[in-house]
Short mmCIF file of C-alpha atoms in Angstrom, two decimals:
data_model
loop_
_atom_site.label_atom_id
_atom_site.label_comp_id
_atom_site.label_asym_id
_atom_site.label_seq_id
_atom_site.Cartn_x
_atom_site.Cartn_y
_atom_site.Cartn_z
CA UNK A 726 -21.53 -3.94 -12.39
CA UNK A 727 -19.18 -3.95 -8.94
CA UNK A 728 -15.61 -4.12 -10.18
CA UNK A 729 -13.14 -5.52 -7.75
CA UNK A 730 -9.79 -5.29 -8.73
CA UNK A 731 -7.18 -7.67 -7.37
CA UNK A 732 -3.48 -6.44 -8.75
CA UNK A 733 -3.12 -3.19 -7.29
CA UNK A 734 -0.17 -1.94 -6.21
CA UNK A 735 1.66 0.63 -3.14
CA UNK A 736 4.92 1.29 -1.78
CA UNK A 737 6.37 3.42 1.19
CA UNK A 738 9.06 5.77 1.19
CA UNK A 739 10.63 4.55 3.89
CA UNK A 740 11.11 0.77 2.77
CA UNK A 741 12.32 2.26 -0.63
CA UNK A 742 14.93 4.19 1.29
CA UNK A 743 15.85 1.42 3.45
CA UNK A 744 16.38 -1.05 0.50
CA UNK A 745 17.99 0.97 -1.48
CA UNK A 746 20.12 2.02 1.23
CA UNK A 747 21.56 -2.05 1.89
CA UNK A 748 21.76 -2.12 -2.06
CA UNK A 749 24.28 0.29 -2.96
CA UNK A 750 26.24 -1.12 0.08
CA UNK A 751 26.66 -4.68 -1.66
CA UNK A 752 29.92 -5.70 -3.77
CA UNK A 753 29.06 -5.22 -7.20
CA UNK A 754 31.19 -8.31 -9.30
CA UNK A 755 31.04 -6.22 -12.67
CA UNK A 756 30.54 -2.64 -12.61
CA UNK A 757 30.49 -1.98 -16.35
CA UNK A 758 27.30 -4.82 -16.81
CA UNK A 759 25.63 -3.33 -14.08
CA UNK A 760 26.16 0.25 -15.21
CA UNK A 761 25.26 -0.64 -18.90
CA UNK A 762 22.02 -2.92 -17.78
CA UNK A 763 20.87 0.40 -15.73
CA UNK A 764 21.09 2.70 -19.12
CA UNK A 765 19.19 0.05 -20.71
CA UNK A 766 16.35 0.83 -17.94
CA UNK A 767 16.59 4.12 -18.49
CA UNK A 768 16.17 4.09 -22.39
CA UNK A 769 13.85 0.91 -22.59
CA UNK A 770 11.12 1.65 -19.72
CA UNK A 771 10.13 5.06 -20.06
CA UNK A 772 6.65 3.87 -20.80
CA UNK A 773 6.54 1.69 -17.44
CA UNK A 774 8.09 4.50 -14.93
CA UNK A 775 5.78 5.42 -12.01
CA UNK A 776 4.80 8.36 -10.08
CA UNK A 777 6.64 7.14 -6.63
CA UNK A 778 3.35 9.55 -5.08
CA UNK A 779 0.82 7.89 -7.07
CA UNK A 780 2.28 4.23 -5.30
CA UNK A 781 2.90 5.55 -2.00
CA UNK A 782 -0.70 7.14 -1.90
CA UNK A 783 -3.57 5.44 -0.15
CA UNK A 784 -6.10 8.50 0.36
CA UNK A 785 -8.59 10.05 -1.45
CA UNK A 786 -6.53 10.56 -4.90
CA UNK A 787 -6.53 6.88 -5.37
CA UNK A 788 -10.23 6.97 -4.57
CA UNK A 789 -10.74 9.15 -6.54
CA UNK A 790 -9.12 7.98 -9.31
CA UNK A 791 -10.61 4.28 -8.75
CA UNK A 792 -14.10 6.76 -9.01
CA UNK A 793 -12.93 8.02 -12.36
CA UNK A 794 -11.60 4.63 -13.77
CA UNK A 795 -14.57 2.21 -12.99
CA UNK A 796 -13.43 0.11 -9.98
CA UNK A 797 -14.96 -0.53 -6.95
CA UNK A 798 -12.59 -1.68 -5.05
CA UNK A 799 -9.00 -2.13 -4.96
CA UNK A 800 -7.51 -4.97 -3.16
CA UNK A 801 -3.64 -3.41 -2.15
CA UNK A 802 -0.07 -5.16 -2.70
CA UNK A 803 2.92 -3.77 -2.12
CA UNK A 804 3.86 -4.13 -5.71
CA UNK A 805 7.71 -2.55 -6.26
CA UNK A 806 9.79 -6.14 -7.12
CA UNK A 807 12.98 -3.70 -7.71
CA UNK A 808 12.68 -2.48 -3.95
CA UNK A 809 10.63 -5.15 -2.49
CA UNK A 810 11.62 -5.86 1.70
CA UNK A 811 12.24 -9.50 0.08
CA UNK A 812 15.50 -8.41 -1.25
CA UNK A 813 16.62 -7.94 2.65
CA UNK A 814 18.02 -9.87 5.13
CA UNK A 815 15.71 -11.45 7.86
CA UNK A 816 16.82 -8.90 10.50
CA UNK A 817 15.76 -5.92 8.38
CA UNK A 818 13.33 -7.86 6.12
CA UNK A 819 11.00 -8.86 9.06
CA UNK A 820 10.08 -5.61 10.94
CA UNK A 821 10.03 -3.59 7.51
CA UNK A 822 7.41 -6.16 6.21
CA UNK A 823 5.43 -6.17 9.59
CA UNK A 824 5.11 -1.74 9.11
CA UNK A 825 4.05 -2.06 5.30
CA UNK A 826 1.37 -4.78 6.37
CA UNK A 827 0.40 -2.51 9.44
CA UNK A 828 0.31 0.49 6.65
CA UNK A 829 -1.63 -1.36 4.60
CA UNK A 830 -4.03 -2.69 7.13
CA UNK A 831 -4.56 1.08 8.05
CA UNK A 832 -5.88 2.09 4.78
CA UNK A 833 -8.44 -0.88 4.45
CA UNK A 834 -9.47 0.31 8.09
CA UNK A 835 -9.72 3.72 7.01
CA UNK A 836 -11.93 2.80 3.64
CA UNK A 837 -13.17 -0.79 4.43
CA UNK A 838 -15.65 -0.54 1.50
CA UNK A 839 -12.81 0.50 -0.71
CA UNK A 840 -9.58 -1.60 -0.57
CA UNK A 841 -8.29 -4.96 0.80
CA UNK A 842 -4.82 -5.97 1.57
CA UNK A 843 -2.57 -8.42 0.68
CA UNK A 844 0.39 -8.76 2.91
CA UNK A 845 4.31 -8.46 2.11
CA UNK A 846 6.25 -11.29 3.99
CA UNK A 847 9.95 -11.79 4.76
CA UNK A 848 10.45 -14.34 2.45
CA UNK A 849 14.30 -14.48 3.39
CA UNK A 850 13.14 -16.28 6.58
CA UNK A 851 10.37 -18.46 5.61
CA UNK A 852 9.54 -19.51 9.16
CA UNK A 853 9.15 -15.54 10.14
CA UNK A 854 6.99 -14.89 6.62
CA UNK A 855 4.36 -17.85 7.39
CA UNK A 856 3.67 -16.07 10.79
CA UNK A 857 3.65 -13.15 9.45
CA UNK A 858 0.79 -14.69 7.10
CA UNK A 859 -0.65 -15.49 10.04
CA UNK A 860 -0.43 -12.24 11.99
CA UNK A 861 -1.67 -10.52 9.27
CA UNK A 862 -4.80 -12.43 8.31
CA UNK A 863 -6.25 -12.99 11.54
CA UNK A 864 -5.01 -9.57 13.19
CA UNK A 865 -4.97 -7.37 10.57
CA UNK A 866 -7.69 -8.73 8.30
CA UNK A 867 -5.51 -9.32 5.35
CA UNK A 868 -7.05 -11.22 2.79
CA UNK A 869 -3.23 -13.31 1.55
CA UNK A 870 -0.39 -12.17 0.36
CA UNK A 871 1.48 -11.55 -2.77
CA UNK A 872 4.98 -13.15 -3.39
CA UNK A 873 8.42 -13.09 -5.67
CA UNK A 874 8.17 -15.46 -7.98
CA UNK A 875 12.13 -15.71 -6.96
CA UNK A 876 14.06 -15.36 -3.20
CA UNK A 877 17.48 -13.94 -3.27
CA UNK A 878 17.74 -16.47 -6.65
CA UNK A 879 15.90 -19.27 -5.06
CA UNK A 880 12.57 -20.59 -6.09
CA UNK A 881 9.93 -21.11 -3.98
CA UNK A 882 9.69 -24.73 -4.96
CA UNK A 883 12.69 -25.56 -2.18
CA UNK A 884 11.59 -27.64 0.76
CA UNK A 885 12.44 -24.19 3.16
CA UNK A 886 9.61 -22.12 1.63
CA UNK A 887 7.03 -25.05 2.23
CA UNK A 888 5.65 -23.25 5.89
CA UNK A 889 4.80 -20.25 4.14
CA UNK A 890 2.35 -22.51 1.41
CA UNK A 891 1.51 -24.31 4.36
CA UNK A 892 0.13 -21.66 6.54
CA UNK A 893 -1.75 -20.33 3.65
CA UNK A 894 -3.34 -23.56 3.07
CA UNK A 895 -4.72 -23.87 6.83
CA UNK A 896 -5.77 -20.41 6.91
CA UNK A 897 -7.51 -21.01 3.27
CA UNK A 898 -5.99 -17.30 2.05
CA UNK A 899 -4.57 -16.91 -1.87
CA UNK A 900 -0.80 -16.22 -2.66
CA UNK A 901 -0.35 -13.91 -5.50
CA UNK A 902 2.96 -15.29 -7.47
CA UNK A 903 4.32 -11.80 -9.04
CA UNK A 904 6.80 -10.99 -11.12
CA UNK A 905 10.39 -10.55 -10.47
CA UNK A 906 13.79 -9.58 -11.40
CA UNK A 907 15.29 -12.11 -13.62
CA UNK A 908 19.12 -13.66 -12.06
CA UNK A 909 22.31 -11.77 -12.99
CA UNK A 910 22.70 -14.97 -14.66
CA UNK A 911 20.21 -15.01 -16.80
CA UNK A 912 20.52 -11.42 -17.83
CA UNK A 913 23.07 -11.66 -19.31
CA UNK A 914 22.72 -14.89 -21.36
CA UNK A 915 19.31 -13.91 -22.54
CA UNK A 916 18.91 -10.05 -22.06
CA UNK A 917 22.07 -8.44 -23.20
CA UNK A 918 23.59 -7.22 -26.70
CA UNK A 919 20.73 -6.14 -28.34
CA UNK A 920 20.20 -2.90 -29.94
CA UNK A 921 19.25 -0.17 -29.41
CA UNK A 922 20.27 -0.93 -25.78
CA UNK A 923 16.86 -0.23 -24.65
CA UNK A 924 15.61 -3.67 -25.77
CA UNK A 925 17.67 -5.25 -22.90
CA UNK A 926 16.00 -3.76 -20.31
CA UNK A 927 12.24 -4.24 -22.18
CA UNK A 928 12.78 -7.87 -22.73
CA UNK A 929 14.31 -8.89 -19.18
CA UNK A 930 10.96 -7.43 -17.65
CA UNK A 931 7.42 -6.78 -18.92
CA UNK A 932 7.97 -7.65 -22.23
CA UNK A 933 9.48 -11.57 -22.17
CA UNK A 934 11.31 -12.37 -18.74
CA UNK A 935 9.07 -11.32 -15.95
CA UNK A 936 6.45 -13.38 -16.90
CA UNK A 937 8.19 -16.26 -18.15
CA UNK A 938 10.12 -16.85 -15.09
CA UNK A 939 6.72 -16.17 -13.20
CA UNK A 940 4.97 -18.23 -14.87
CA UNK A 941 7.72 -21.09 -14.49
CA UNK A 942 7.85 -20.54 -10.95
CA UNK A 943 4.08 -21.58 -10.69
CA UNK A 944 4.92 -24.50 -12.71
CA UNK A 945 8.09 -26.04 -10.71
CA UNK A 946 5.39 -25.22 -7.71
CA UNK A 947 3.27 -28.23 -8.87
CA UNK A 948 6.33 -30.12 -10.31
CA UNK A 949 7.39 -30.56 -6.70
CA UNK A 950 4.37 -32.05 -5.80
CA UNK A 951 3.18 -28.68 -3.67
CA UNK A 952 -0.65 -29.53 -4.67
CA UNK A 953 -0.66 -33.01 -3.58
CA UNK A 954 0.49 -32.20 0.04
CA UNK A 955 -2.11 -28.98 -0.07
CA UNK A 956 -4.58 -30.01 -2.11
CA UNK A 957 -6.73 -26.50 -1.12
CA UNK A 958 -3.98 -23.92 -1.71
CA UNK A 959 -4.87 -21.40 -3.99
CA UNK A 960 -2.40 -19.78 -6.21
CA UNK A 961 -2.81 -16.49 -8.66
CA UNK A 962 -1.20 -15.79 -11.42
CA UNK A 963 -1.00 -12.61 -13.30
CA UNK A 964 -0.68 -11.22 -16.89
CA UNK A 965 -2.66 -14.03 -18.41
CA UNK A 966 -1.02 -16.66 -16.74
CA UNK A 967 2.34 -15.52 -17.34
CA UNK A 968 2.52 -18.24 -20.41
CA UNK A 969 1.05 -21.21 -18.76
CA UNK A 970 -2.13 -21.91 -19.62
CA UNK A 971 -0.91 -21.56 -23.70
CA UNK A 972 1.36 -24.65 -22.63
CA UNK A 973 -0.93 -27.21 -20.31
CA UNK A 974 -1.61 -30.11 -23.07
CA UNK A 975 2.14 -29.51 -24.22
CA UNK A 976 3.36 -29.52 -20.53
CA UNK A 977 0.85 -32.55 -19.78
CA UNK A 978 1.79 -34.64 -22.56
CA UNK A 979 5.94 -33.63 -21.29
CA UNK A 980 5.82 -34.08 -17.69
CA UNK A 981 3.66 -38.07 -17.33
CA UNK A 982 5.67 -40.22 -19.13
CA UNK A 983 8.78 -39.04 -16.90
CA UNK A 984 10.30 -42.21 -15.11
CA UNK A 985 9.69 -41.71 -11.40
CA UNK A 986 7.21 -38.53 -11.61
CA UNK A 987 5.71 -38.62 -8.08
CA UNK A 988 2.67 -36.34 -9.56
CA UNK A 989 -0.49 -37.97 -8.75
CA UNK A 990 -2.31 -35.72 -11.83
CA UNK A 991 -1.01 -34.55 -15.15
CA UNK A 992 -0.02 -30.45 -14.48
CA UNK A 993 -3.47 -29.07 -15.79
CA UNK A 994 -5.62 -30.74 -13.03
CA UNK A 995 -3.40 -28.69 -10.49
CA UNK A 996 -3.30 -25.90 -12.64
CA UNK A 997 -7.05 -25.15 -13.35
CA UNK A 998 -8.16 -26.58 -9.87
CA UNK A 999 -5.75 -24.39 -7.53
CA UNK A 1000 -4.98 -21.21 -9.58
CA UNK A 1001 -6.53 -18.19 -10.59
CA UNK A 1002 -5.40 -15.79 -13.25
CA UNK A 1003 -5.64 -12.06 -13.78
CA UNK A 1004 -5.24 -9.92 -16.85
CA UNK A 1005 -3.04 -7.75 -15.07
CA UNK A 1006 -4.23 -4.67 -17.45
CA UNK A 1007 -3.77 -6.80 -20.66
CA UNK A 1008 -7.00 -5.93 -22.16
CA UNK A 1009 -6.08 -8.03 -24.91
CA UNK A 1010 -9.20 -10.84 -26.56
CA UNK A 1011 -7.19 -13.39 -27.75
CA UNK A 1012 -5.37 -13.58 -24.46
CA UNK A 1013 -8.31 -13.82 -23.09
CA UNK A 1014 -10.21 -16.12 -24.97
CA UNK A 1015 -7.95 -18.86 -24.77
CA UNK A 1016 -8.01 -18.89 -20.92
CA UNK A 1017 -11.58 -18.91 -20.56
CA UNK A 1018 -11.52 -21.80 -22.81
CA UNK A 1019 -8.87 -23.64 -20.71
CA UNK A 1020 -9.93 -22.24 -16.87
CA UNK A 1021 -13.44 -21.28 -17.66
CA UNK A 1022 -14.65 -18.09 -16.06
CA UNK A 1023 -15.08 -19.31 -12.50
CA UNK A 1024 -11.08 -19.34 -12.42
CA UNK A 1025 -10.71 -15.61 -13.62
CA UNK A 1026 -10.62 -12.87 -11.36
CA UNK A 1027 -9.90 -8.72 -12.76
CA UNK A 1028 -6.83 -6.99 -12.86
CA UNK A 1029 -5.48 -3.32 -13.48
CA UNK A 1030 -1.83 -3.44 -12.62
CA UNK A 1031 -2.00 -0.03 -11.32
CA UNK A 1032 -0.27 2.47 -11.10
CA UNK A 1033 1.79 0.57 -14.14
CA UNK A 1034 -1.60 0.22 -16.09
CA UNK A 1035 -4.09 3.24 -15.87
CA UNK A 1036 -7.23 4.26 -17.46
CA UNK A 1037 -10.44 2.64 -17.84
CA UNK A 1038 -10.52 -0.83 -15.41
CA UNK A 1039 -13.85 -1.69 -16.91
CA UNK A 1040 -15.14 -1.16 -20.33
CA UNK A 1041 -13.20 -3.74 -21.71
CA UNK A 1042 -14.78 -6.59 -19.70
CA UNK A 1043 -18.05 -4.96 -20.23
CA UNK A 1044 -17.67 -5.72 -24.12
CA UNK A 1045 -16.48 -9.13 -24.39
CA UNK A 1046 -18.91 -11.02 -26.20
CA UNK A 1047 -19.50 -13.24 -23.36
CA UNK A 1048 -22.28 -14.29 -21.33
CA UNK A 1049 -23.31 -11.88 -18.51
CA UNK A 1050 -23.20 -14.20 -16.07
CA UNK A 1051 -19.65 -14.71 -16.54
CA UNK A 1052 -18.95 -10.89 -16.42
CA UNK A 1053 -20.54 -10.76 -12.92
CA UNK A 1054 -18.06 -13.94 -12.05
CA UNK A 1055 -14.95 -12.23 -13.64
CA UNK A 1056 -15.73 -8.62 -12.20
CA UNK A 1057 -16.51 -9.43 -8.70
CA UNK A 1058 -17.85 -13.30 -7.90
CA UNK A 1059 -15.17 -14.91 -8.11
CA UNK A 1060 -12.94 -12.96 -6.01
CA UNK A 1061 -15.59 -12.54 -3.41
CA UNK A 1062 -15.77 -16.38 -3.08
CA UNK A 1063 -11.88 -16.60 -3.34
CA UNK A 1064 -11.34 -13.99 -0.32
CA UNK A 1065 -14.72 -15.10 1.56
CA UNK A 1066 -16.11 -11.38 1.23
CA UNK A 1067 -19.65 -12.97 1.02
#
């Protein structure tokens, strides 16, 4: 069975050099947090550190290892949130995001039956990233792009953002809402004083915060009405949702008795109609289970996360006690009807 896998990530040393280059020349307002959140990292994501070669590789070792691993093909993101070109201002943001995308497009070139591309965009100028969407599609042959679920510590839901959903829409490409940093803010309220120190670090990213503050990015997305002024934009969500679909009856029954809610549908119609969700690498049953009984399978497309997940991409699927026609849909179908491949 073809195995296309949507979440996989790359990175370039030059854009990690040039962010982290206009990081360490910003004011830091407390030295000691920052210093103490960074040991956290160190002692709570050992497990989630990456090979910066195995990101920054687009040759035959990734082939290879997709040969190895069960997948087909690989559909490329640039997939660092800690040194991703959105952290930038627009005059370094916007030609660093039109390289990656040209870097990217170079590798699907060079191994057109192996990867696709989504594109980076310089979110910090919203008019710039939505022709950028453009450029990228129909020059490049990008299939979308993959966004922050937060800007500088703005949602996306802010009326400045809307040309980048709207370009999308007309060119009938998916955004990919990933994962990001949770605010200094937040951090601290939520994230900090645990022990051992390591737990800070674990909880403000892939185990609690990254995904709730993705998935509740998706959520104020169709709060402000997004779906009803684009009623074809497609939206995908990762790691199961990121929360969401546990919380669409709850979040249903919330949201319609609100006095003045401009929604013209309760949140699940949006939700199941317009986005698609991934694993992300969480081969996990239950997880699954209870999407496929809220989305059905035509809304779930395959995930490996890599290089954060590796190992076997397919097996897994393979041995869910579902139909086989849904395993086709999952694996591959879907996708290829989401991204037009057939």
């Amino acid at each position: 069975m073809k195995l296309i896998a949507i979440e996989e990530h790359m990175s370039t040393a030059y854009a990690n050099q040039a962010i982290m280059e206009y990081l360490q020349k910003q004011p830091i307002e407390d030295p000691k947090a920052l210093q103490e959140f960074g040991r956290s990292f160190e002692e709570g994501l050992v497990a989630y550190a990456t090979n910066p070669a195995e990101m920054q590789d687009l040759s035959e070792k990734r082939i290879q290892y997709m040969d190895q691993n069960g997948i087909d093909v690989q559909v490329l993101s640039y997939g660092d949130a800690n040194t991703n070109p959105d952290l930038l201002p627009p005059a370094q943001s916007i030609p660093l995001t039109k390289q990656i995308n040209n870097d990217i497009a170079a590798a699907v070139k060079a191994h057109p039956d192996r990867f696709l591309g989504f594109a980076t965009l310089p979110v910090s100028d919203p008019e710039a990233a939505a022709q950028e969407l453009k450029r990228s599609v129909t020059e490049l042959g990008l299939s979308g792009a993959l966004l922050l679920g937060t800007s500088q510590g703005h949602f996306l839901d802010e009326e400045r953002y809307f040309p980048i959903f709207e370009m999308a829409a007309a060119l009938d490409v998916p955004l990919s809402i990933h994962p990001s940093m949770p605010s200094e803010t937040i951090r601290k309220e939520y994230y900090s004083n645990m022990a051992p120190i390591g737990f800070n670090a674990i909880m403000a990213t892939p185990g609690w915060g990254w995904h709730m503050e993705a998935g509740y990015h998706v959520v104020r997305l169709i709060l402000a009405g997004l779906f009803d002024k684009l009623p074809n934009l497609k939206l995908i969500s990762g790691h199961w949702g990121e929360f969401v679909p546990y919380f669409l009856e709850r979040l249903d029954e919330a949201v319609s008795p609100v006095v003045g809610n401009p929604l013209e549908h309760p949140v699940s119609y949006y939700y199941k109609k317009n986005v698609w969700i991934t694993p992300s690498g969480m081969y996990t049953w239950p997880q699954m289970q209870l999407v496929l009984a809220e989305m059905g399978a035509d809304h779930v497309i395959w995930a490996q996360d890599y290089p954060y997940v590796k190992g076997d991409a397919k097996t897994f699927l393979m041995n869910t006690p579902i139909p086989e026609e849904d395993k086709e849909k999952i694996a591959h179908g879907n996708i290829e009807k989401l991204l037009k491949l057939k």
